[in-house]
PDB file of C-alpha atoms in Angstrom:
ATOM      1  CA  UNK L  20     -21.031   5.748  34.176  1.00  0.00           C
ATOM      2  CA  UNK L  21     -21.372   5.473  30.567  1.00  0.00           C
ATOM      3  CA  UNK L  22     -18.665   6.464  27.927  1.00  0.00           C
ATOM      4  CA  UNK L  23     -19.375   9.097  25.393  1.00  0.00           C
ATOM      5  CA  UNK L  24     -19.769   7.990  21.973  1.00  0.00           C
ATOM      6  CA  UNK L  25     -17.591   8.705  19.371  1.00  0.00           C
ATOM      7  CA  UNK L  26     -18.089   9.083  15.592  1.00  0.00           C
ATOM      8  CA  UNK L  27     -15.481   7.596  13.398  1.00  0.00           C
ATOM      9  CA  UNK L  28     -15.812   9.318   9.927  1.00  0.00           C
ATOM     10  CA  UNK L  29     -13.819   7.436   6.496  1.00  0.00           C
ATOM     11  CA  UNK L  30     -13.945   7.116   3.240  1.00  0.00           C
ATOM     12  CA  UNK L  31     -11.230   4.161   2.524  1.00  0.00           C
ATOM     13  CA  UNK L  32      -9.663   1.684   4.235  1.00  0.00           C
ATOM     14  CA  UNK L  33      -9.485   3.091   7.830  1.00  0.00           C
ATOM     15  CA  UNK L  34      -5.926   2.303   9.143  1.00  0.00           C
ATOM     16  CA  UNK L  35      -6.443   4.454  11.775  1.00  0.00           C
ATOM     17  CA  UNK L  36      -9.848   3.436  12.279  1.00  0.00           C
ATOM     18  CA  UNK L  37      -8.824   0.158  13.422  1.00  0.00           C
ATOM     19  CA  UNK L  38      -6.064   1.769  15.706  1.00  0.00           C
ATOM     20  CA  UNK L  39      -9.336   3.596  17.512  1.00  0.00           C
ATOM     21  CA  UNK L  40     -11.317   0.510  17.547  1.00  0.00           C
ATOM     22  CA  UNK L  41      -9.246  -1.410  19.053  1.00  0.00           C
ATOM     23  CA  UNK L  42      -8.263   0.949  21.937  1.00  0.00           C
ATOM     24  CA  UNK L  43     -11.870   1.636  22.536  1.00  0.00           C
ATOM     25  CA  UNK L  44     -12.376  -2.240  23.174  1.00  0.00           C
ATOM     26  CA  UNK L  45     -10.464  -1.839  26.227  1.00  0.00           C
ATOM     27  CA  UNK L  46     -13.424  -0.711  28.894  1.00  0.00           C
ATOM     28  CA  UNK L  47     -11.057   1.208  30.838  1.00  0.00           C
ATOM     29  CA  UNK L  48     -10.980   3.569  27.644  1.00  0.00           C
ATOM     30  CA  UNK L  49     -12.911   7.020  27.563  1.00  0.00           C
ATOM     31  CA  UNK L  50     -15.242   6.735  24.671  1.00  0.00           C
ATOM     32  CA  UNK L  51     -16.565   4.253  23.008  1.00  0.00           C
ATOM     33  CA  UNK L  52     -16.878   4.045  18.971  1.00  0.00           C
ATOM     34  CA  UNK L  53     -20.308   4.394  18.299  1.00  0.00           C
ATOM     35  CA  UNK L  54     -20.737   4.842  14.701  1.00  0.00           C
ATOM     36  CA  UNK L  55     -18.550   4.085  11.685  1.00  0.00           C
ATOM     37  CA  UNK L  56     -20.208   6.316   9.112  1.00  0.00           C
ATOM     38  CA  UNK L  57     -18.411   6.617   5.521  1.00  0.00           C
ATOM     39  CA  UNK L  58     -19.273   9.132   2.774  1.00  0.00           C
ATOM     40  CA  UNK L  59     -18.528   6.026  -0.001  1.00  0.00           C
ATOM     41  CA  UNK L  60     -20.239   2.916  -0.177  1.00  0.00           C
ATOM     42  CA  UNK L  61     -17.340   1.263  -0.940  1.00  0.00           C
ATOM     43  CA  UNK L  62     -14.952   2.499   1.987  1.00  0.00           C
ATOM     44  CA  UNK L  63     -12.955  -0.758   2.777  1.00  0.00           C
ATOM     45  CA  UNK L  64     -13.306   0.298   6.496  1.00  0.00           C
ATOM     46  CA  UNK L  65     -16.859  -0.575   7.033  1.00  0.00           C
ATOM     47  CA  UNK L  66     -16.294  -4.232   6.153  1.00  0.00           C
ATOM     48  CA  UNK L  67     -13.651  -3.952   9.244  1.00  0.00           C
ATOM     49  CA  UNK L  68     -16.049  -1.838  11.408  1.00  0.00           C
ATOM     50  CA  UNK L  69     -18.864  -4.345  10.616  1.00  0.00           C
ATOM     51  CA  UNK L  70     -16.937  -7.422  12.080  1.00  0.00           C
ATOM     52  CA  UNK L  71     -15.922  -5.376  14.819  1.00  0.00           C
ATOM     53  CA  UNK L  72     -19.672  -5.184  15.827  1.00  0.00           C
ATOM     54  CA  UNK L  73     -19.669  -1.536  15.516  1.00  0.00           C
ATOM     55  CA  UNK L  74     -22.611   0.222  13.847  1.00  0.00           C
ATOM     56  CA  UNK L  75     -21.678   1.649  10.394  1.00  0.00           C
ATOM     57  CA  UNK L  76     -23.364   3.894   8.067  1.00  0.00           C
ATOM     58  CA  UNK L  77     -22.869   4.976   4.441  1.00  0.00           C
ATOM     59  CA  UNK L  78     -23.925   8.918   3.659  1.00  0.00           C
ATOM     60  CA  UNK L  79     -22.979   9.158  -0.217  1.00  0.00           C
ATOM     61  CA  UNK L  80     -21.483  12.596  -0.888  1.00  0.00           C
ATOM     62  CA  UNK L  81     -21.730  12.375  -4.902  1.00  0.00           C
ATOM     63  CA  UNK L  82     -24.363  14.285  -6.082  1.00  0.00           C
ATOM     64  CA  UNK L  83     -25.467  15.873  -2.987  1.00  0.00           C
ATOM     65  CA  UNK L  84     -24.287  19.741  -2.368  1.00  0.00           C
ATOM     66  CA  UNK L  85     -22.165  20.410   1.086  1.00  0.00           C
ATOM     67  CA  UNK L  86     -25.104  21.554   2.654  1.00  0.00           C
ATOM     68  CA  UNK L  87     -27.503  18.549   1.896  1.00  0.00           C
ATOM     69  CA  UNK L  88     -24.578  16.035   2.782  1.00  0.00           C
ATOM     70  CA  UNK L  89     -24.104  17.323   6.135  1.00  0.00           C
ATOM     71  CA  UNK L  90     -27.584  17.647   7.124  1.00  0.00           C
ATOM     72  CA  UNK L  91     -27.749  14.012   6.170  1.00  0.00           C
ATOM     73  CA  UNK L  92     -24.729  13.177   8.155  1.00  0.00           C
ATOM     74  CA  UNK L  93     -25.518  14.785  11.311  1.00  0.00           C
ATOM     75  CA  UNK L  94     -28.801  13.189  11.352  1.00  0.00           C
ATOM     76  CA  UNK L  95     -27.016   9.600  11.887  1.00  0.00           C
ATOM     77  CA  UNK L  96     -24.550  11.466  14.106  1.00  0.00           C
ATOM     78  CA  UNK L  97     -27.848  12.458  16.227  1.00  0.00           C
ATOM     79  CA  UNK L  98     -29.272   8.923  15.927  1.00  0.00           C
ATOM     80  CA  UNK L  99     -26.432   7.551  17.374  1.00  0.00           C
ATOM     81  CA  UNK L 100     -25.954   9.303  20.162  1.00  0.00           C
ATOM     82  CA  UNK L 101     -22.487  10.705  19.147  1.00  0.00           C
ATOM     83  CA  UNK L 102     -20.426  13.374  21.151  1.00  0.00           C
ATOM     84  CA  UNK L 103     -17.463  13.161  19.395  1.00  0.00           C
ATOM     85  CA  UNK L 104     -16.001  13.078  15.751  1.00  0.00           C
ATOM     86  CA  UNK L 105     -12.906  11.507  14.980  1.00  0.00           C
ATOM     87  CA  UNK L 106     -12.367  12.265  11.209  1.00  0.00           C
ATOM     88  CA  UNK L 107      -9.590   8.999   9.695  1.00  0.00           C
ATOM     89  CA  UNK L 108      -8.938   9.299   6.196  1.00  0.00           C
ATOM     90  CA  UNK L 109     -12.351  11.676   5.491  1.00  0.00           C
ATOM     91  CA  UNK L 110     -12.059  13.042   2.134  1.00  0.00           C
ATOM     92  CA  UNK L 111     -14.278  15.570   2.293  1.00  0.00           C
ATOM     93  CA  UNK L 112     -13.681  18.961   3.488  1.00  0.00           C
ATOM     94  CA  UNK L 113     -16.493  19.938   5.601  1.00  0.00           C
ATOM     95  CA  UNK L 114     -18.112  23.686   5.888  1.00  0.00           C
ATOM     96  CA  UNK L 115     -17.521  26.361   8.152  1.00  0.00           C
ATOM     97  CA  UNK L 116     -20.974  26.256   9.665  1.00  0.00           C
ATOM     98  CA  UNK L 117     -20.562  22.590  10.531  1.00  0.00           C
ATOM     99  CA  UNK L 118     -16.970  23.005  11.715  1.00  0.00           C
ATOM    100  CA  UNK L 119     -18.245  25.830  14.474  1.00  0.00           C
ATOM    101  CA  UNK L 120     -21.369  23.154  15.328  1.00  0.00           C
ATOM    102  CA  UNK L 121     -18.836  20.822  16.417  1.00  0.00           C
ATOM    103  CA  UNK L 122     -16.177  23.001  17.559  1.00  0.00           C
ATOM    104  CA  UNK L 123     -13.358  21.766  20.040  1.00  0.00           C
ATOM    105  CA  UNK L 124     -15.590  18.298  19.265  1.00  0.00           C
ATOM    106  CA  UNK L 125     -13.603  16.973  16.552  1.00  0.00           C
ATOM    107  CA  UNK L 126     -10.260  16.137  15.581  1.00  0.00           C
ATOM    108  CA  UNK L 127      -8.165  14.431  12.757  1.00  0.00           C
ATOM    109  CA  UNK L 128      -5.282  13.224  12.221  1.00  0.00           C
ATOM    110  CA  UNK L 129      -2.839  14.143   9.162  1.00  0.00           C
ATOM    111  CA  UNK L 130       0.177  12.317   7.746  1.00  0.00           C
ATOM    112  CA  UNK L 131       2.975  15.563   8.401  1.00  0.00           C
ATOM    113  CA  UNK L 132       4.229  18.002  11.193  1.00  0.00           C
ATOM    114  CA  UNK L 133       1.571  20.853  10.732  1.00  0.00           C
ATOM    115  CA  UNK L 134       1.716  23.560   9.598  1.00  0.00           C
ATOM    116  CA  UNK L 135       3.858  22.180   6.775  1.00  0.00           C
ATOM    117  CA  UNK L 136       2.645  20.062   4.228  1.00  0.00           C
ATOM    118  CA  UNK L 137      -1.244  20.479   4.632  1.00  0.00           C
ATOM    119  CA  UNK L 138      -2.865  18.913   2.101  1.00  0.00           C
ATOM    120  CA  UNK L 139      -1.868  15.616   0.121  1.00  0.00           C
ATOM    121  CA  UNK L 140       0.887  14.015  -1.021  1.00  0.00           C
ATOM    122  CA  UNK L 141       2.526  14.463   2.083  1.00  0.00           C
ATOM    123  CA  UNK L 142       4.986  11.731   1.966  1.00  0.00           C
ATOM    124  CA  UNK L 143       6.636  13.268  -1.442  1.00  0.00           C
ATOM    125  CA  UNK L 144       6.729  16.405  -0.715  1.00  0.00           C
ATOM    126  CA  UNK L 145       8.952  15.981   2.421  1.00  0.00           C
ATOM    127  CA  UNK L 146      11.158  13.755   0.218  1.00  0.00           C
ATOM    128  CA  UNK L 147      10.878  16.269  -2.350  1.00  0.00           C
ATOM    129  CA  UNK L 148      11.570  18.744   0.382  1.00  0.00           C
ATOM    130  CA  UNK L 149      15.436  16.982   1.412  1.00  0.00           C
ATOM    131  CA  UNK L 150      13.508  17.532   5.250  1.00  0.00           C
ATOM    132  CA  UNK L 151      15.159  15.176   7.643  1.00  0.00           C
ATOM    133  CA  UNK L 152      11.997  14.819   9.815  1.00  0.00           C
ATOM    134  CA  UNK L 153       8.805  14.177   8.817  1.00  0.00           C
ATOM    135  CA  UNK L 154       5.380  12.802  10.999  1.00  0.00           C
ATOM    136  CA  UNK L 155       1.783  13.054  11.807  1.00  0.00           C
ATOM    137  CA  UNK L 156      -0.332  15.655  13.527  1.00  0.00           C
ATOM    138  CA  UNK L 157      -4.012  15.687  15.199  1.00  0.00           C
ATOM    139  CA  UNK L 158      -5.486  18.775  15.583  1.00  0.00           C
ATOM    140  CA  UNK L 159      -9.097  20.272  16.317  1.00  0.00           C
ATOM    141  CA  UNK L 160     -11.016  20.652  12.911  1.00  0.00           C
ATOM    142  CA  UNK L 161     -11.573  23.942  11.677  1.00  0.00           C
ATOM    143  CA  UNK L 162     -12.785  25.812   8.622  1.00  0.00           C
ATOM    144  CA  UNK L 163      -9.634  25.454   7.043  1.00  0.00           C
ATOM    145  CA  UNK L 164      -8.274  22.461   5.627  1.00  0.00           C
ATOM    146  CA  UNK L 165      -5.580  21.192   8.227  1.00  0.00           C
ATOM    147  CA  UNK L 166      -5.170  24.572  10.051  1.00  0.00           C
ATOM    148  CA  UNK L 167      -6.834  23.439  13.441  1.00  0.00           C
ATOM    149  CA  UNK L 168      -5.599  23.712  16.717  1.00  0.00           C
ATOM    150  CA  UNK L 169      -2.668  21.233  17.011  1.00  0.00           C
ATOM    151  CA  UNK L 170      -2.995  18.768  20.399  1.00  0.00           C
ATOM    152  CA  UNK L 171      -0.103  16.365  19.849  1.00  0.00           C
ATOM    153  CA  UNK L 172       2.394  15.035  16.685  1.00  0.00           C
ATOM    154  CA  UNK L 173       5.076  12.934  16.588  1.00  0.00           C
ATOM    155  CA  UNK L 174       8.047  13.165  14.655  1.00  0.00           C
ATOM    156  CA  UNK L 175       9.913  10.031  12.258  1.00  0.00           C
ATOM    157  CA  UNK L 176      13.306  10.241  11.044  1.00  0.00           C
ATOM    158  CA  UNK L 177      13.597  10.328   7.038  1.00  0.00           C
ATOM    159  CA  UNK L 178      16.361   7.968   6.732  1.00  0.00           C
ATOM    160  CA  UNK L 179      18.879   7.534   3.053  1.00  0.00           C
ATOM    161  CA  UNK L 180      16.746   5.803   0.729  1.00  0.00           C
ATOM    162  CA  UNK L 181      13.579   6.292   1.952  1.00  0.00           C
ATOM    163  CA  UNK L 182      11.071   5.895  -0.927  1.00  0.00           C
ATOM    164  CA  UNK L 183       7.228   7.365  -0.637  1.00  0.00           C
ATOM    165  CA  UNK L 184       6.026   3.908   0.302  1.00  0.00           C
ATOM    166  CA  UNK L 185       8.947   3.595   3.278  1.00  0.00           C
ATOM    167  CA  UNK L 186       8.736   6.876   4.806  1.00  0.00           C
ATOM    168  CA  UNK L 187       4.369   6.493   5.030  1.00  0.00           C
ATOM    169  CA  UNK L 188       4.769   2.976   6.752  1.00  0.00           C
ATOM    170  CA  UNK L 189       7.042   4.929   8.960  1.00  0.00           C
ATOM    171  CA  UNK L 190       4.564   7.708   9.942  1.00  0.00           C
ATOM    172  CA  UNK L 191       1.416   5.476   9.788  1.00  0.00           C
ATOM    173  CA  UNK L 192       3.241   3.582  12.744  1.00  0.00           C
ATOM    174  CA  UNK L 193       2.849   6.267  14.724  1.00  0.00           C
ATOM    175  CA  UNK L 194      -0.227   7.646  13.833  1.00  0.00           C
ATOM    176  CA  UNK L 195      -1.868   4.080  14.718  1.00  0.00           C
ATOM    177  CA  UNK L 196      -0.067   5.588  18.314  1.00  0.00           C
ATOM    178  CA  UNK L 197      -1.329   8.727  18.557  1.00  0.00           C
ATOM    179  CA  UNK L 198      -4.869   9.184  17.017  1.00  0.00           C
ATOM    180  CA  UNK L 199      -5.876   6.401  19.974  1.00  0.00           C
ATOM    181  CA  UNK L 200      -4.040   8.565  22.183  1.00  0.00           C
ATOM    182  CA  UNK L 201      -5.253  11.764  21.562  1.00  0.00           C
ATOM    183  CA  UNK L 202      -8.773  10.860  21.570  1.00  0.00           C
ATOM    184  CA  UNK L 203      -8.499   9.296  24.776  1.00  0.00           C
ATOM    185  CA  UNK L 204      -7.112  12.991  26.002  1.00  0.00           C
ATOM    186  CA  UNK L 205      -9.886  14.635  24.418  1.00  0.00           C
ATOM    187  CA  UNK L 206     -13.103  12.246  25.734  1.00  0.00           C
ATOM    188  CA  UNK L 207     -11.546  12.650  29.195  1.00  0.00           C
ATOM    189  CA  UNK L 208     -11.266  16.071  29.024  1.00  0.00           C
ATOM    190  CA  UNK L 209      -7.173  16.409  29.386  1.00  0.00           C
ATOM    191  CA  UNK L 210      -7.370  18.055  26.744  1.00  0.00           C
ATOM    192  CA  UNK L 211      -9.963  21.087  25.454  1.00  0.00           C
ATOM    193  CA  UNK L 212     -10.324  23.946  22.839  1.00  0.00           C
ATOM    194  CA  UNK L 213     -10.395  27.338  24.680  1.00  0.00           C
ATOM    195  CA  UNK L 214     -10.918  30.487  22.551  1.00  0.00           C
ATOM    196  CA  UNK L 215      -8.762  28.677  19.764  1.00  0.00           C
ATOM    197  CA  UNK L 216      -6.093  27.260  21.618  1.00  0.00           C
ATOM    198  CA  UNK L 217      -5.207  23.792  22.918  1.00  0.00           C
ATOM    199  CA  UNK L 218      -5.245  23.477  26.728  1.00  0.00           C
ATOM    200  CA  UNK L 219      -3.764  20.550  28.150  1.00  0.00           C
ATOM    201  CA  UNK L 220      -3.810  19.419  31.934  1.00  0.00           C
ATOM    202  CA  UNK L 221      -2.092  16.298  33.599  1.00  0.00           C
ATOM    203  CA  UNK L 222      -0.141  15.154  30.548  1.00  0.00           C
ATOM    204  CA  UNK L 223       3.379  13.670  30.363  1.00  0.00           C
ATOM    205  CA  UNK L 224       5.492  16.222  28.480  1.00  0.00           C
ATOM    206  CA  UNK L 225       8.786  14.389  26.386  1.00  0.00           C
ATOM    207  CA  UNK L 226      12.218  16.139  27.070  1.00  0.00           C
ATOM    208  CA  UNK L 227      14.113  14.357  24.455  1.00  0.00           C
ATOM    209  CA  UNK L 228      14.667  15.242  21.554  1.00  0.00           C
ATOM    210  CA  UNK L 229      15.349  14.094  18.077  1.00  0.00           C
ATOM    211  CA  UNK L 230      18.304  15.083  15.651  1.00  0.00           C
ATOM    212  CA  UNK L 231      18.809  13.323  12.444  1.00  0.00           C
ATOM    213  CA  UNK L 232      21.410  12.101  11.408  1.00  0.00           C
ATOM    214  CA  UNK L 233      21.841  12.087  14.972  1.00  0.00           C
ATOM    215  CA  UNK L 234      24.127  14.064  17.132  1.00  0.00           C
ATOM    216  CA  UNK L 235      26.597  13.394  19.765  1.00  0.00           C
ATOM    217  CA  UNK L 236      28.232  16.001  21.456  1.00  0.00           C
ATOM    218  CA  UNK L 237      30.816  15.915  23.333  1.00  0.00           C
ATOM    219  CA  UNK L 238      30.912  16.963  27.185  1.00  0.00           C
ATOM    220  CA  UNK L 239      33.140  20.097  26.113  1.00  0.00           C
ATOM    221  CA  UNK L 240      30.546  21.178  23.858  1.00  0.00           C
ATOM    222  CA  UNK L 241      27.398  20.929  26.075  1.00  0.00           C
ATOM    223  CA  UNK L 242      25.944  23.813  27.569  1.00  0.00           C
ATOM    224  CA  UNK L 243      26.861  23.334  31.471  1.00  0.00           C
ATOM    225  CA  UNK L 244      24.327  25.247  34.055  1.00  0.00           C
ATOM    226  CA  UNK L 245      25.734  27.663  35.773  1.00  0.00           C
TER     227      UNK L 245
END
């Protein structure tokens, strides 16, 4: 039985790219990476993609209107035989219309615990922020900008010190864990949009959780059942 295919859209140097590509090379994986396709010619990531032997293809968005760029897009989508769009670093926001054509179809991944910090400049605005945790997100794509349906994030202690450039190695970590993750939910179908919400069947749920600075209390002050 053959794997769908899954669209991997950039526009730099695909980190999280390579985290999908090489999870896909495993055969025991549940989609394989079809198409690299970039909106910028000179999108580090294809270079990567290209050695990978993955097919890669460049649809310039300067100069074209929203419209005219996705109608180029979706015709390499189409020749490629994609099912599903994994959106890494895609600097473009993309319209409604196209959203709803491939609705519950394609994800992202963003460097914060949605719904705070949509957006850029992530990184400094947690810092900014004196938050204690910080992380990534992927979620469904939507109309709006980082508002999607949220399927999994994981959270990263903001430790003393932490500069911009600490705290994103920190998160990118994780989102190198689970982008390949959460795609692997979504080609197999453990996970699925249902009339806007996430539905997820046969996952592990974590019971742990995470305090920073972190907290031991003692046996008196636990809650004991009754």
């Amino acid at each position: 039985m053959s794997r769908p295919r899954t669209a991997v859209l950039i526009s730099g140097r695909g980190s999280n790219m390579a985290a999908l590509l090489a999870a896909a090379a495993d055969p025991s994986y549940p989609t394989e990476i079809g198409l690299v396709l970039s909106n910028r010619a000179d999108a580090a990531g294809l270079a990567l993609a290209a050695a990978a032997g993955v097919p890669v293809a460049v649809v310039e968005s300067r100069g074209r209107g929203r419209a005219e760029f996705e109608a180029a897009m979706h015709a390499r989508l189409e020749a490629h035989g994609i099912g599903l769009i994994a959106l890494a670093g895609f600097m473009r926001v993309l319209t409604e219309a196209y959203t709803r054509q491939w609705e519950g179809r394609m994800i992202n991944i963003h460097p914060s615990l949605l719904p705070a910090f949509p957006g850029l400049d992530t990184h400094a605005r947690a810092l900014a922020g004196g938050l204690r945790l910080h992380g990534c997100t992927v979620h469904f794509v939507t109309a709006g900008v980082d508002e999607g349906p949220i399927i999994a994030q994981c959270a990263v202690p903001i430790l003393p010190g932490d500069d911009e450039a600490a705290l994103a190695a920190r998160v990118l970590a994780e989102e190198h864990r689970l982008y390949p993750a959460a795609l692997a939910w979504l080609a197999s179908g453990r996970v699925r949009l249902e009339a806007g919400r996430v539905v997820a069947t046969g996952l592990d749920w974590a019971e742990a959780s995470l305090a920073n600075p972190a907290v031991a209390l003692p046996l008196a002050g636990r809650v004991r059942p009754v």
